[in-house]
XYZ file of C-alpha atoms in Angstrom:
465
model
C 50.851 14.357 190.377
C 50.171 15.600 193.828
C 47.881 18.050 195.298
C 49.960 21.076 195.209
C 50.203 21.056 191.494
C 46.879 20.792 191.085
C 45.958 23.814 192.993
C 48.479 25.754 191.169
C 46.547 25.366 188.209
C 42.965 25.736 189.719
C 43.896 28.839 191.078
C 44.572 30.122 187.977
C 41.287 29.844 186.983
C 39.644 32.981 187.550
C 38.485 35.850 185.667
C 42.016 38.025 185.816
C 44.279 35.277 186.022
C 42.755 32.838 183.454
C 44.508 32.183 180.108
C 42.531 29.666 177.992
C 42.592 30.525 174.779
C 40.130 28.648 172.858
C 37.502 26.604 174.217
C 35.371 24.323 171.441
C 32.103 22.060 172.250
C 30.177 19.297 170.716
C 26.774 18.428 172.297
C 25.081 14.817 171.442
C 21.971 13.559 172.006
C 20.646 10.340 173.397
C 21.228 8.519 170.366
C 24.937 9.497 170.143
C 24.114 12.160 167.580
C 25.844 15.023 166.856
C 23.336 18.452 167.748
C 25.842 21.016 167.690
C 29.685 21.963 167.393
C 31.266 25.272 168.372
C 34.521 26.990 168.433
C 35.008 29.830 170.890
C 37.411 32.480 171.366
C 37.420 31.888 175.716
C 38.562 35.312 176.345
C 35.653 36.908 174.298
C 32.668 35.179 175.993
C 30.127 37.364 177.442
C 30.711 37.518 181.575
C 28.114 35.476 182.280
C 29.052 32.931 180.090
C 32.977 33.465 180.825
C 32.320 32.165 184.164
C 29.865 29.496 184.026
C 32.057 27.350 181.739
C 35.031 28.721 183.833
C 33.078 26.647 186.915
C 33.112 23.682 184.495
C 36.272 23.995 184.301
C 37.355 24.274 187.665
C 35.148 21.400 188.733
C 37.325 18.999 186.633
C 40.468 19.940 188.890
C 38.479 19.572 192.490
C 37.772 16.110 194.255
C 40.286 14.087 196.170
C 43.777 13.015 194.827
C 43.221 8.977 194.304
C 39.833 8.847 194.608
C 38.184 11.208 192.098
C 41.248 12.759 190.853
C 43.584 9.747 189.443
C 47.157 9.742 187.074
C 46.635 7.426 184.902
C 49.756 6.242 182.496
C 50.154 5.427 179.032
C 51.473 1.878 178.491
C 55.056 1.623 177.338
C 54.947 0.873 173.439
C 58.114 -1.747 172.339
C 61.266 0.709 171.296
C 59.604 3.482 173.888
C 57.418 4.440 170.756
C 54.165 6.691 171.849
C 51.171 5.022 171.790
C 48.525 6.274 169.052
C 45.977 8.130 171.682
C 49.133 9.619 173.363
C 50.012 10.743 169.763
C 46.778 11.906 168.900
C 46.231 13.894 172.046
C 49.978 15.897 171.832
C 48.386 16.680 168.122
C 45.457 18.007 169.274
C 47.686 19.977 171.911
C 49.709 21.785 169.506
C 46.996 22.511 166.849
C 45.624 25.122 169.941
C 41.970 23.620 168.943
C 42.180 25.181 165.269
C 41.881 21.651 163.353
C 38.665 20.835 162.311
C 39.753 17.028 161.744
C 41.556 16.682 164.799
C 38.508 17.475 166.895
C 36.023 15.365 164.925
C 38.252 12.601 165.341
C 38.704 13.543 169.317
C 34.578 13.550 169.339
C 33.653 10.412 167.531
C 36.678 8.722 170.115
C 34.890 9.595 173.010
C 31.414 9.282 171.836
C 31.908 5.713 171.060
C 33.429 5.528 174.507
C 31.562 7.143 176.657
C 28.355 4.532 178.187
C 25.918 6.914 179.180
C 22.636 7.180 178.329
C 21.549 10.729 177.792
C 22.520 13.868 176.113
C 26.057 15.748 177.029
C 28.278 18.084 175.970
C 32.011 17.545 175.316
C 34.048 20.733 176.427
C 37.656 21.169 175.262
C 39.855 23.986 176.947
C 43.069 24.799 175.425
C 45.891 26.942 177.550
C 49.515 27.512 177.815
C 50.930 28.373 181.514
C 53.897 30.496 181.549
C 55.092 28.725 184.722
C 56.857 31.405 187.097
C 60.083 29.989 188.609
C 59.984 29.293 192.738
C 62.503 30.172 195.204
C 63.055 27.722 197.654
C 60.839 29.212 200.058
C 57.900 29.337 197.636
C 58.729 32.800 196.806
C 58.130 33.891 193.068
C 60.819 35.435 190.331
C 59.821 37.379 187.234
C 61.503 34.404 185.079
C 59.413 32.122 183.822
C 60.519 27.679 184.100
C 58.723 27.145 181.215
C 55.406 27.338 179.196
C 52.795 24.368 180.092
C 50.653 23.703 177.337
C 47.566 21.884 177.882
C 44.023 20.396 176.980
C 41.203 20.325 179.382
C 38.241 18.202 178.281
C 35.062 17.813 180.389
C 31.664 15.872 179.687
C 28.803 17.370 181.237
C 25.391 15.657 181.092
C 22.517 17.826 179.771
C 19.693 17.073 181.630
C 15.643 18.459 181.210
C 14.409 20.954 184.090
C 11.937 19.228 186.516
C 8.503 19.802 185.723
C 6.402 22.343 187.433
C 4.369 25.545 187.528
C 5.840 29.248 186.607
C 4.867 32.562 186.280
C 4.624 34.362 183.054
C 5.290 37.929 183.228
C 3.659 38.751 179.702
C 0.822 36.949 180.675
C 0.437 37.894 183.766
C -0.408 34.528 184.891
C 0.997 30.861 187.120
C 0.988 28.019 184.181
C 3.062 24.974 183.319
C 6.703 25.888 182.930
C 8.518 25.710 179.660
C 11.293 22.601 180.077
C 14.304 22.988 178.444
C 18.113 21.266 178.584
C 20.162 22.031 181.187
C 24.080 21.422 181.250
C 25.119 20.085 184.657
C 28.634 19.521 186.376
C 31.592 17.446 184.576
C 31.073 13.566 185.051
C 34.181 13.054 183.694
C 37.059 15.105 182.405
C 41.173 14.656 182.272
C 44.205 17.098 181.733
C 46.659 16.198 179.128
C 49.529 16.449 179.799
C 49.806 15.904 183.251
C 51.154 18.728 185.703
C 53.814 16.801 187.810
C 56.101 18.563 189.863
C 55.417 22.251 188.131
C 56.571 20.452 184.558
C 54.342 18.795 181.768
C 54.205 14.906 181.601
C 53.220 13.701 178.552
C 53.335 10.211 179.695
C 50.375 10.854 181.983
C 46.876 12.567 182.090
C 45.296 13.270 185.165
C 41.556 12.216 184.952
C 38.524 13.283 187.010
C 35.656 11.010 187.857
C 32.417 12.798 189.889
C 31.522 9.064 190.735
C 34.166 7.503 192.755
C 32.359 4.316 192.829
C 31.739 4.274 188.566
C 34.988 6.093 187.016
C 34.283 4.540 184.087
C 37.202 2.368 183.392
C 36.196 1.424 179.300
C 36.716 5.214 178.728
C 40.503 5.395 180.364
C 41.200 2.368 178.442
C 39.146 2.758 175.162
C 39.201 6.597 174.573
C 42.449 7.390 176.485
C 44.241 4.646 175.560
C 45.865 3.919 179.120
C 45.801 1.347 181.756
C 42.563 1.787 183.905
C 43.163 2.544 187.388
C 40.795 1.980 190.588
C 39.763 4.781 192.989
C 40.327 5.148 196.427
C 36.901 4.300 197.042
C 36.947 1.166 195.088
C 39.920 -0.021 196.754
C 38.451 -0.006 199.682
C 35.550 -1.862 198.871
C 37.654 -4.860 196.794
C 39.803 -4.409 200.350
C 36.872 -4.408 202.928
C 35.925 -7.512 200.893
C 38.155 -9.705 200.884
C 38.811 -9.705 204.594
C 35.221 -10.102 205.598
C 34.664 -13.027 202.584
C 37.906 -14.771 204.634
C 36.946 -13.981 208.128
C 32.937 -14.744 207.488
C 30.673 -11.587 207.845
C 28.051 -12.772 210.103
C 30.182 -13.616 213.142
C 30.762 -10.670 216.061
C 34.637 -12.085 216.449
C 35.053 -11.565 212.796
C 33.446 -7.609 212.880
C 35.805 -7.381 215.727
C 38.737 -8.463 214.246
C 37.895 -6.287 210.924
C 37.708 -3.096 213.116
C 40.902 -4.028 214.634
C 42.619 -4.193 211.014
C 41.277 -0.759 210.323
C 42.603 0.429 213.350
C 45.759 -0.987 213.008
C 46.111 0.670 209.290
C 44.994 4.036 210.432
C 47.953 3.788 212.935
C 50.295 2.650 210.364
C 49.387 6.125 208.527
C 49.480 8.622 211.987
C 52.825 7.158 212.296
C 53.914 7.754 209.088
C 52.253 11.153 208.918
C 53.860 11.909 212.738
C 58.115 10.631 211.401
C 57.756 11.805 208.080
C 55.256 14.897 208.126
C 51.961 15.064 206.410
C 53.219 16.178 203.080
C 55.258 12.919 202.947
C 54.915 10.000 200.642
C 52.006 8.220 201.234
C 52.600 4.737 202.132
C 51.688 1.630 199.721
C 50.124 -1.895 201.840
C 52.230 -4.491 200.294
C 52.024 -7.961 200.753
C 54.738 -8.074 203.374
C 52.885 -5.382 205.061
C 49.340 -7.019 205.002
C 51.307 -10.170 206.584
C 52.448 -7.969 209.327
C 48.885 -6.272 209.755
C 47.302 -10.370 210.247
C 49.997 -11.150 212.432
C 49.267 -8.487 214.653
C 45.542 -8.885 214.914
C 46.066 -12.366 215.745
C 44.548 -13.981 211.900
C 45.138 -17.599 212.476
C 47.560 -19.183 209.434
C 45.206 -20.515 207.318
C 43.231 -17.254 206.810
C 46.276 -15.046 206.486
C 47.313 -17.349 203.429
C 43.673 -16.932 201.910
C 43.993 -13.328 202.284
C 47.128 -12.804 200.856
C 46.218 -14.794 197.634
C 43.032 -12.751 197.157
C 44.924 -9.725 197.214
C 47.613 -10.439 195.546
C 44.821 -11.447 192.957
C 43.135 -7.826 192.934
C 46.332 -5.416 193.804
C 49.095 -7.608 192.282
C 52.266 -5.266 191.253
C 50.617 -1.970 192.151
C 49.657 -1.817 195.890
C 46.948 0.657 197.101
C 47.572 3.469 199.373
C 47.264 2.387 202.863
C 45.180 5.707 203.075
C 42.860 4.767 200.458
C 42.104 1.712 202.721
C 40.775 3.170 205.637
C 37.346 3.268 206.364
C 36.195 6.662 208.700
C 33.001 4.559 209.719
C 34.520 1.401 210.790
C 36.241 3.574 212.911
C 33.863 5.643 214.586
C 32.183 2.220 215.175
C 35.317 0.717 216.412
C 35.879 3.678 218.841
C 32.560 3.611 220.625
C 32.957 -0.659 220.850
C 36.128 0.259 222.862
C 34.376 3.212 224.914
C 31.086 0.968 225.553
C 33.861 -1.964 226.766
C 35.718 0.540 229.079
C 32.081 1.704 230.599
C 31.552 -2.402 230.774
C 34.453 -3.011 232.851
C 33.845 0.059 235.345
C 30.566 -1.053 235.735
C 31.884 -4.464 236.166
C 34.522 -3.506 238.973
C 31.529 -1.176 240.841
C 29.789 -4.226 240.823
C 32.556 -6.538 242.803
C 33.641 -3.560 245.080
C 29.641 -3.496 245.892
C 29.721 -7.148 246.572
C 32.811 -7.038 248.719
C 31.072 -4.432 250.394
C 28.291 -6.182 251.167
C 30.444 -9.043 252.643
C 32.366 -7.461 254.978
C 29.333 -5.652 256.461
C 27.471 -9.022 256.585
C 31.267 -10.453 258.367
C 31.603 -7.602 260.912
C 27.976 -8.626 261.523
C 28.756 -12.035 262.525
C 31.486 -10.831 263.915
C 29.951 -8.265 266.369
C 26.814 -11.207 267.378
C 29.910 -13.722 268.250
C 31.722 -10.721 270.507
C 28.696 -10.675 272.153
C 27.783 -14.090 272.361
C 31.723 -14.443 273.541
C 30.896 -11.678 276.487
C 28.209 -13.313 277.347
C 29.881 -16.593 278.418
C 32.902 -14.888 279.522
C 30.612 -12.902 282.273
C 29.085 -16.843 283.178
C 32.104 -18.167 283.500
C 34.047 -16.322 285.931
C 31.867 -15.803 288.597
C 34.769 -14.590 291.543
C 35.286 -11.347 288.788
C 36.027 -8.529 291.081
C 34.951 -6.308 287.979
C 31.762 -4.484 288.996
C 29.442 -3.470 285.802
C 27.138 -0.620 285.729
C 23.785 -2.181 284.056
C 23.594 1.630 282.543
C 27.013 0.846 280.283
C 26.219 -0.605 276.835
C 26.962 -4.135 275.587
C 30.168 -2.723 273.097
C 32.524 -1.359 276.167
C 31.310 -3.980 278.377
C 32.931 -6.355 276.045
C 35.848 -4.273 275.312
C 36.504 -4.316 279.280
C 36.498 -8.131 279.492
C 38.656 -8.325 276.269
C 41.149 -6.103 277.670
C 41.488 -8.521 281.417
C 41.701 -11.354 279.343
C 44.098 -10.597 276.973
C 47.047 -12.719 278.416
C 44.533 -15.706 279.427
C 43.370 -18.755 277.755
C 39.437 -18.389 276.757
C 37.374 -21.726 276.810
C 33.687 -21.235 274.596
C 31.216 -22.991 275.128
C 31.015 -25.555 273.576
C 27.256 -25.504 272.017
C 28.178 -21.976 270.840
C 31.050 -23.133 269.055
C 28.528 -25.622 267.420
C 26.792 -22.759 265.701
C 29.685 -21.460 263.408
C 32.606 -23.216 261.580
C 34.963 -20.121 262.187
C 34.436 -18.431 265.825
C 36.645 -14.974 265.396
C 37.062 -13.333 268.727
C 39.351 -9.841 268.342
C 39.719 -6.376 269.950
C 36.788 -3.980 268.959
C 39.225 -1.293 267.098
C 40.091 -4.646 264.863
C 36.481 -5.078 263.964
C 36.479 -2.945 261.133
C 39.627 -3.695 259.713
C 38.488 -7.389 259.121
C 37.820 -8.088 255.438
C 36.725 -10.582 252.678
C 38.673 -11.994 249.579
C 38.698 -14.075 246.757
C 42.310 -15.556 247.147
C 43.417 -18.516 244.633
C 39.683 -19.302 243.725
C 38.923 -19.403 247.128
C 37.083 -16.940 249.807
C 39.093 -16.121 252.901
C 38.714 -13.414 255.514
C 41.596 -11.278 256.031
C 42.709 -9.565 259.491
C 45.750 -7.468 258.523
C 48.197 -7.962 261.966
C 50.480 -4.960 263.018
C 54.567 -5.931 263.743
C 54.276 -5.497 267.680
C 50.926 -7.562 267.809
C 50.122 -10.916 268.833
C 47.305 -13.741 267.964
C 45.884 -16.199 269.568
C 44.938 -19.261 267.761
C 42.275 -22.217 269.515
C 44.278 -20.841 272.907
C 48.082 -20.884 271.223
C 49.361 -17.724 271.652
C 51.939 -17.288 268.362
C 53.554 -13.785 266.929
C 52.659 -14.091 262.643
């Protein structure tokens, strides 16, 4: 059963192209008593009865395909002999709704099975589908595959208006409204046989739940006679549960790693979806696969083994639908962790490149005091200096000057100026700014990047680095 064939059928369900021919009804009350039963000719209805129960109708064929559209299976009987409810529903098939017995029987089934507590109706469509052969290419041919006959059924709860005021048009007046019973959309139906690749499978019936969280697995079991079957939705929760119960809910590390394994599956299904195409098979999370999700997200041993167990517990032989696994809000929420942990990081980096900022300016500080300070002494200590100053040139080229004659010499600071710093740094003034500060193996150095063709002087050792 796949989506395709299910909108083949649904589409047929309109007011030209729609072929039911009977359509029959039992209504019970509350107390699981039968009100009313009815037998309809479908095609006769009056139009505005035609297409509400048409809507009904319809409704029981819309929803998502594992979650509130699910094919559920007969189990197989010793000898491959049909099971009584998969006997009783062909029956009820080929009497086109005319048996009287067959129905009643049908009824009391599913009002014993049925745990609600209110008044519904039980709807039963019958049709037969002359299915239209397909070309290759989808394209249609006048000869027909073969005829598809079917039952629909859908229970609809019948609920009492709300309360409230009204107007009364022969009384000309507002007073309290008259309540009355209202029939509301399908909370369960099925289709028997199943439509599976454009051919009738009488070894399956696709069933429709409106709750995806209560399908009501006592009627698949009790009134269908087949194996129950979880949704997608429930899946997800039994999933989502046993990988929080094993990584411990109320730690951030475990969250964290739980988003991770959501991410991880969503990318096992993009890839799938991106080889394969999107109408592919859907892929199934078995236990090898779940072993290869832990691994990945770094589950230490002893936790992957709990997790495995538990789900081989809950999923044993029939593995979910990696799809059905996925959770669109973990996601979102695991998206904007990683977007608020990139802003982090930038805001982290501005931060150091601000600090190193800060350093060098506070270094080529220092730096620019001790080439003054170093001028200073220098213009003390050679007295017989030809060089002639003008008191009108600023401190800067007056120390560039002396640098410059002294390039080739040995300098000799004083020695109470040395006293005032543990690294004295004397270089050209065009060197100045190039001077900067680093964290280098734990440890903060100042780095003066040195051009091939230059030299350095170190404590009066002239060396080429």
């Amino acid at each position: 059963m796949n989506k395709k064939d299910i909108l083949e059928l649904k589409r047929r369900l309109k007011k030209d192209d729609c072929t039911f021919t009977k359509m029959c009804g039992c209504y019970v009350d509350g107390e699981k008593n039968v009100v009313l039963k009815f037998r309809e000719t479908f095609l006769n209805l009056r139009e505005e009865e035609f297409f509400k129960y048409l809507e009904i109708a319809k409704k029981t064929l819309s929803g998502t395909v594992g979650n509130n559209l699910l094919e559920l299976n007969f189990p197989v009987e010793e000898g491959n002999n049909i099971s009584s409810r998969q006997l009783s529903l062909m029956e009820l098939k080929r009497s086109a709704l005319k048996n009287d017995v067959l129905l009643d029987e049908f009824y009391d089934l599913i009002i014993d099975s049925y745990e609600y507590t209110g008044n519904f109706l039980i709807l039963v469509f019958h049709d037969a589908y002359d299915v239209i052969i397909k070309t290759t290419d989808n394209g249609k041919l006048d000869e027909s595959e073969e005829v598809y006959e079917y039952v629909l059924c859908a229970i609809c709860p019948v609920e009492l208006t709300e309360p409230g005021l009204g107007y009364f048009e022969d009384e000309n007046r507002i007073g309290a409204r008259i309540r009355d019973w209202v029939v509301g959309a399908p909370d369960l139906g099925f289709v028997f046989p199943a439509f599976t690749d454009r051919s009738a499978d009488i070894h399956s019936i696709m069933y429709y739940t409106k709750n995806a969280k209560n399908p009501h697995p006592e009627f698949m079991e009790e009134a269908l006679g087949c194996s129950s079957k979880q949704t997608a939705t429930e899946q997800k929760e039994t999933f989502n549960t046993i990988i929080q119960r094993a990584l411990g809910s109320d730690d951030k590390k475990s969250e964290r790693i739980f988003m991770e394994i959501q991410d991880t599956l969503n990318t096992m299904v993009e890839d799938n979806n991106a080889i394969n195409g999107k109408d592919a098979e859907p892929i199934t999370l078995t236990i090898d696969n779940i072993q290869d999700v832990l691994v990945e997200n770094g589950i230490p041993e002893e936790i992957t083994k709990k997790i495995e167990k538990s789900y081989t517990e809950e999923f044993g032989d029939t593995p979910p639908v990696v799809e059905h696994l996925i959770d669109k809000k973990v996601l979102a929420a695991n998206e904007q962790r990683k977007k608020e942990e990139r802003l982090e990081k930038k805001v982290r980096i501005l931060e150091e490149r601000l600090e190193q900022t800060k350093q060098v300016a506070e270094l080529v500080s220092e730096n620019e005091i001790a080439l003054d300070a170093n001028t200073d002494i220098l213009s003390e200590t050679d007295p017989n200096s030809n060089l002639e100053v003008d008191s009108d040139i600023n401190s800067e080229v007056d120390s560039e000057v002396t640098l410059e004659q002294n390039t080739d010499s040995e300098i000799v600071l004083d020695k109470n100026t040395a006293e005032n710093y543990d690294i004295v740094l004397q270089v050209k003034p065009e060197k100045v700014t190039q001077i900067k500060s680093q964290i280098i193996d734990g440890k903060k150095c100042i780095v003066i990047p040195i051009e091939e063709d230059e030299q350095a002087n170190v404590n009066g050792v002239s060396t080429v680095l």
